[in-house]
XYZ file of C-alpha atoms in Angstrom:
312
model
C 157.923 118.322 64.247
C 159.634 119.319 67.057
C 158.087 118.433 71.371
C 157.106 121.636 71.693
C 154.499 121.878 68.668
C 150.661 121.271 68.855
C 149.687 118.268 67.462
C 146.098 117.971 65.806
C 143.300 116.470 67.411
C 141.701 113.716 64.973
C 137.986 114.348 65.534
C 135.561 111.183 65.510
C 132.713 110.834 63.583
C 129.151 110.906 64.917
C 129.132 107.045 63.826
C 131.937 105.492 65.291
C 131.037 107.195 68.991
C 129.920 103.928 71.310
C 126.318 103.015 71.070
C 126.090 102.160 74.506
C 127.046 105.256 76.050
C 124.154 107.002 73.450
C 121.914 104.751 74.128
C 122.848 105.336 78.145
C 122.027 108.768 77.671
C 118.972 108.640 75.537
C 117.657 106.563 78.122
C 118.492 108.707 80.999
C 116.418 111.830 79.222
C 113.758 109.513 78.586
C 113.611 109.160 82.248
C 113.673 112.742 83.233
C 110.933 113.405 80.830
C 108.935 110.518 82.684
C 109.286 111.574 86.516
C 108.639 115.785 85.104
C 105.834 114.222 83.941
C 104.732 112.315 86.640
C 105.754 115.240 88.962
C 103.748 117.750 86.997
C 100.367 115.188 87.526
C 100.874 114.944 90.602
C 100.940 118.778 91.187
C 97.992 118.911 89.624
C 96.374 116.299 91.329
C 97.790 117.842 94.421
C 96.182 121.477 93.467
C 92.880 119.678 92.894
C 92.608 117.781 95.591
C 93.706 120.649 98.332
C 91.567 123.559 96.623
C 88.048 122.909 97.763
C 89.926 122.930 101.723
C 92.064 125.883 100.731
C 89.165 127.305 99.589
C 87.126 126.737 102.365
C 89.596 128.115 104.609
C 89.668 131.463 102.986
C 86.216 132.056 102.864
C 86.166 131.158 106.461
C 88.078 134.429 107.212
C 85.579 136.432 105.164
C 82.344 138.716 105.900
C 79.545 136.764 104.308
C 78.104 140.228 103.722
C 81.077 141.489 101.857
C 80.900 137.934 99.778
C 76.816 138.344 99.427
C 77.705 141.955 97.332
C 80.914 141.134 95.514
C 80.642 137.540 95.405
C 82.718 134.535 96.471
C 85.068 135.471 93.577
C 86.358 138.853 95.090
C 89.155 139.351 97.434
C 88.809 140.899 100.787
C 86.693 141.238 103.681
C 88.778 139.656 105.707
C 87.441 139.134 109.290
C 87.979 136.654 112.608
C 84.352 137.266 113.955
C 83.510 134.007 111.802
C 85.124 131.905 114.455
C 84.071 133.793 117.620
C 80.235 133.368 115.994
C 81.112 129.585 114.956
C 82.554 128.734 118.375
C 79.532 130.619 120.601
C 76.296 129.151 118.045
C 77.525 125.650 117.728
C 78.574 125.461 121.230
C 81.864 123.503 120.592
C 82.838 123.866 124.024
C 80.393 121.323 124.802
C 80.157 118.975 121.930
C 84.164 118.455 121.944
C 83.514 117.125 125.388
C 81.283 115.122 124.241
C 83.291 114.197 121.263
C 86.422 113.431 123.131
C 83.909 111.362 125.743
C 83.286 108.851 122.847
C 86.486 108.913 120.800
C 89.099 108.797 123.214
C 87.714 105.356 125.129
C 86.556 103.752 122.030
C 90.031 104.076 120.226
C 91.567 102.832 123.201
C 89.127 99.863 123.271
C 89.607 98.779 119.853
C 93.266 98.993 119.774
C 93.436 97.074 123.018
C 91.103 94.190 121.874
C 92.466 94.311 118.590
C 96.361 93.523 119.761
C 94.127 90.961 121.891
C 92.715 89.019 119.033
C 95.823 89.757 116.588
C 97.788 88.059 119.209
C 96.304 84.887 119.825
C 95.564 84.594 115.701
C 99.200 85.596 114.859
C 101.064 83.312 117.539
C 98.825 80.578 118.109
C 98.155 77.681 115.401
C 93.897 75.794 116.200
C 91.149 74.680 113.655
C 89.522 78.235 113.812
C 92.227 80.602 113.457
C 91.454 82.056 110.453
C 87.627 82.073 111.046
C 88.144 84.113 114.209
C 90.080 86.854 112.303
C 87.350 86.621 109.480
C 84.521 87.245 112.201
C 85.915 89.944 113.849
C 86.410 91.503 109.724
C 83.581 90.278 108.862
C 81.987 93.871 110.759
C 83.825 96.087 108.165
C 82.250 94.427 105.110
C 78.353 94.895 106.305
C 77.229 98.215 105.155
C 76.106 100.078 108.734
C 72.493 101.067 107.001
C 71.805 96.830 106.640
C 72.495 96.535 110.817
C 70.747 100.132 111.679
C 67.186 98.199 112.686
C 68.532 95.357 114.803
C 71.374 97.387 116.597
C 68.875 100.007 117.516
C 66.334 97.279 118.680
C 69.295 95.678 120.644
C 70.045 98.461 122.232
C 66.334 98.887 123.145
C 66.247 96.069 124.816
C 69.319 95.861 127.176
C 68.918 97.123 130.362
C 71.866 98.724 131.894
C 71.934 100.947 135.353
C 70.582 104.389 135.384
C 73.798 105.560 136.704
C 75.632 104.462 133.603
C 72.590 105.714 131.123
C 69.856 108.051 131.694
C 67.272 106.082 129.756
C 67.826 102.658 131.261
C 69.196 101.466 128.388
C 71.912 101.503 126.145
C 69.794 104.131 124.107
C 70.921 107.661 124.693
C 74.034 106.426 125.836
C 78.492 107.289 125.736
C 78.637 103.740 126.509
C 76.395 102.804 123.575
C 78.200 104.535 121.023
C 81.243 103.859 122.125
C 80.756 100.040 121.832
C 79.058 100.211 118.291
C 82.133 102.148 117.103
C 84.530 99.323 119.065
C 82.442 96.622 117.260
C 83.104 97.814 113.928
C 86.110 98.985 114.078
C 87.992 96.029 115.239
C 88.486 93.934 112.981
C 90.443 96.106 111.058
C 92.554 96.667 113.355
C 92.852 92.995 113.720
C 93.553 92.544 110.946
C 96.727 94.875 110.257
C 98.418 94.106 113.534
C 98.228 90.433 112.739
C 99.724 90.595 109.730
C 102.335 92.850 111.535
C 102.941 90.193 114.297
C 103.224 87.325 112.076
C 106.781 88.905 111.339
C 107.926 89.317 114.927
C 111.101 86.819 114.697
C 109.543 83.720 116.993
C 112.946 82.898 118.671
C 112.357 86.173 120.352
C 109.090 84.541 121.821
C 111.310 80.845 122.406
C 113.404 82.401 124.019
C 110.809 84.051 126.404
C 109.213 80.478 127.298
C 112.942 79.083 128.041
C 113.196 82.185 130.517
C 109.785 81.398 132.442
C 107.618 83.820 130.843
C 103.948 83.424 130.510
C 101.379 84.382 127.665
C 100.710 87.780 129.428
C 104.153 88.680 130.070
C 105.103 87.711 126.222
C 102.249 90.011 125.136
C 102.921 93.291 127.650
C 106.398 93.039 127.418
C 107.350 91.599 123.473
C 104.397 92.314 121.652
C 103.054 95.209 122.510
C 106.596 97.696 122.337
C 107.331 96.045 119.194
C 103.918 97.274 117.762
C 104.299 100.682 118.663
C 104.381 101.937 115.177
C 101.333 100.085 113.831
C 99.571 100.924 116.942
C 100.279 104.727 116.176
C 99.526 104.332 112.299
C 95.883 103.122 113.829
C 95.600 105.149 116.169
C 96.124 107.990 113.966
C 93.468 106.661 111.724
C 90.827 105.666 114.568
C 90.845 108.885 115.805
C 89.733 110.267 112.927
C 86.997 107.912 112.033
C 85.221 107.921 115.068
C 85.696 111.515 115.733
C 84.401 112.154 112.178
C 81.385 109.671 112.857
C 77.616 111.024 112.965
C 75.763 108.099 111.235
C 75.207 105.870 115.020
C 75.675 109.580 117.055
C 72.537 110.298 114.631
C 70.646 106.563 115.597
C 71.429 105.725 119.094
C 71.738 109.048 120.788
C 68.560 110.992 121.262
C 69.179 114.508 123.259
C 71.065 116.791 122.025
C 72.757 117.291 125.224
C 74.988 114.242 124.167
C 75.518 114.859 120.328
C 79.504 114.595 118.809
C 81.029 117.756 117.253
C 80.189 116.549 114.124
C 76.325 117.613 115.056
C 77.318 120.882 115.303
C 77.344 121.979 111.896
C 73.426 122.181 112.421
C 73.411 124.432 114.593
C 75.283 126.752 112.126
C 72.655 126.522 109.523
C 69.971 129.482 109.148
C 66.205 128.863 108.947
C 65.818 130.619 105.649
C 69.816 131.323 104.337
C 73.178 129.635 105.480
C 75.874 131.675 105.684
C 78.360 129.446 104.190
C 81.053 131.537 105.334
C 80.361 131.055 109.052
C 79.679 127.229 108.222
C 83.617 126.934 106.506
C 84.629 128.126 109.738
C 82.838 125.622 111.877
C 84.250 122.978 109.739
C 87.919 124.426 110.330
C 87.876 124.067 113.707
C 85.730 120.780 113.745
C 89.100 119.547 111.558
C 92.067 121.123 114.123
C 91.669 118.098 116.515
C 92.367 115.416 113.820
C 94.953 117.429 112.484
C 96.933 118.002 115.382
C 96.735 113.924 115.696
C 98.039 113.760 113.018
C 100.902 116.198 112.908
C 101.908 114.882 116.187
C 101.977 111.156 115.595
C 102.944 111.710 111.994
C 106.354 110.202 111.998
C 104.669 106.916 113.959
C 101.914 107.381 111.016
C 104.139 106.643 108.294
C 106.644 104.121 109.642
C 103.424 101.988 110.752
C 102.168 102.883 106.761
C 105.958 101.503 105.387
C 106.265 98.143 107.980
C 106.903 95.187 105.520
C 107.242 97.195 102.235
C 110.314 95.678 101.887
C 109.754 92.374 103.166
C 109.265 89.005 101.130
């Protein structure tokens, strides 16, 4: 045979090929079947879970009279007066106010006393450390129905100036509210940022005390920056608790001069029919505040959701 002619290529059998590169590869379609799989359930699950809101939010831009004769099924009848009704019936001019009233101080309350009490539980070593951060959870385990009676006999009974509440008391009252939603939201709070804290490196805290500074100084100027992204994980979530709220706003306050937005979904219901239509809209806007909370704190959200994941 001379350089310049083709040589054959020996071909190798099916059974000599290596076992661990087939195996390899069999393995490696086994996993892309798995995560299509566990992509496709998760669509679903996705679809499911957003349809009754997507749902809601197109009817919200319908005529409940075009709905009433072709039914919620049909397409069209597509109108903005919904919101302009919504907006002018439920008053949400006011109620926000009063929503924002109550939510705004109390999540600023409970993240401030929670950093309080995660601090000293985190950082300091007595007899009762872990019974203080059990009391202050303690609040989230009691079902608010069980402590309905006595907090509304409570608040009977203190006396506070008429200047601060119109009925004397802290019945009827921001204040009142406010401090029922601080009390039970707390210890949560508490409870996240001091598991956070306990993995703040302590030499950075040594090395504070060797420089002169105090307690307060270690917590204003250590503590509290490096909790920024807890803190906005929480606050994210507060918001939306307490702004979503009606069970106490129902109990303690008794004018409706003073109800939470959350009230206002009354005030959209008919005495003999509801248009359901004009009620999807309330609920949209009743949702934009917590939304745009969300969207704007949502990188903070989910670094404060991922702190630790990889830790230990």
């Amino acid at each position: 045979m001379t350089a310049g002619s083709d040589l054959p290529v020996a071909s190798v059998p099916t059974s000599q090929k290596n076992p661990a590169t087939t195996s390899a590869r069999s393995q490696g379609v086994g996993k892309k079947k798995g995560n299509r799989g566990i992509q496709v359930f998760l669509a679903v699950v996705g679809l499911i879970w957003i349809f009754p809101v997507a749902y809601a939010l197109l009817n919200s831009f319908r005529d409940y009279a075009y709905t009433a004769k072709n039914g919620y099924l049909s397409f069209g009848g597509f109108t903005f007066a919904n919101y302009k009704n919504a907006w002018q019936q439920a008053d949400f001019s006011h109620t926000m106010l009063n929503s924002a009233i109550i939510t705004i101080p109390a999540v600023l309350l409970t993240l401030f006393l929670s950093c309080c009490v995660a601090f000293v539980v985190s950082r300091f070593s007595f007899k009762f450390n872990l019974a203080l951060l059990g009391m202050f959870t303690a609040a989230n385990l009691l079902p608010p129905q069980a402590l309905l009676i006595p907090v509304y006999r409570m608040f009977r009974a203190i006396e506070v100036p008429f200047w601060l509440s119109d009925s004397g008391t802290l019945l009827n009252s921001y204040w009142g509210l406010i401090l029922v939603n601080v009390a039970f939201q707390t210890g949560f709070c508490a409870f996240v940022l001091s598991n956070y804290m306990k993995t703040l490196p302590r030499e950075l805290y040594e090395s504070a005390v060797i420089d002169g500074a105090g307690v307060l100084r270690q917590f204003f100027t250590i503590t509290l920056p490096l909790c920024r992204p807890p803190l906005a994980a929480l606050a994210t979530l507060e918001v939306t608790w307490i702004y979503n709220e009606f069970f106490w706003a129902t109990v303690l306050l008794q004018s409706g001069d003073k109800f939470p937005v959350t009230s206002s979904i009354n005030n959209l219901r008919g005495q003999f029919f509801t248009d359901n239509n004009l009620v999807a809209a309330g609920s949209v806007v009743i949702a934009l505040p917590t939304l745009i909370v969300f969207f704007v704190l949502q990188k903070q959200f989910v670094a404060g959701l991922t702190l630790g994941a990889t830790k230990g």
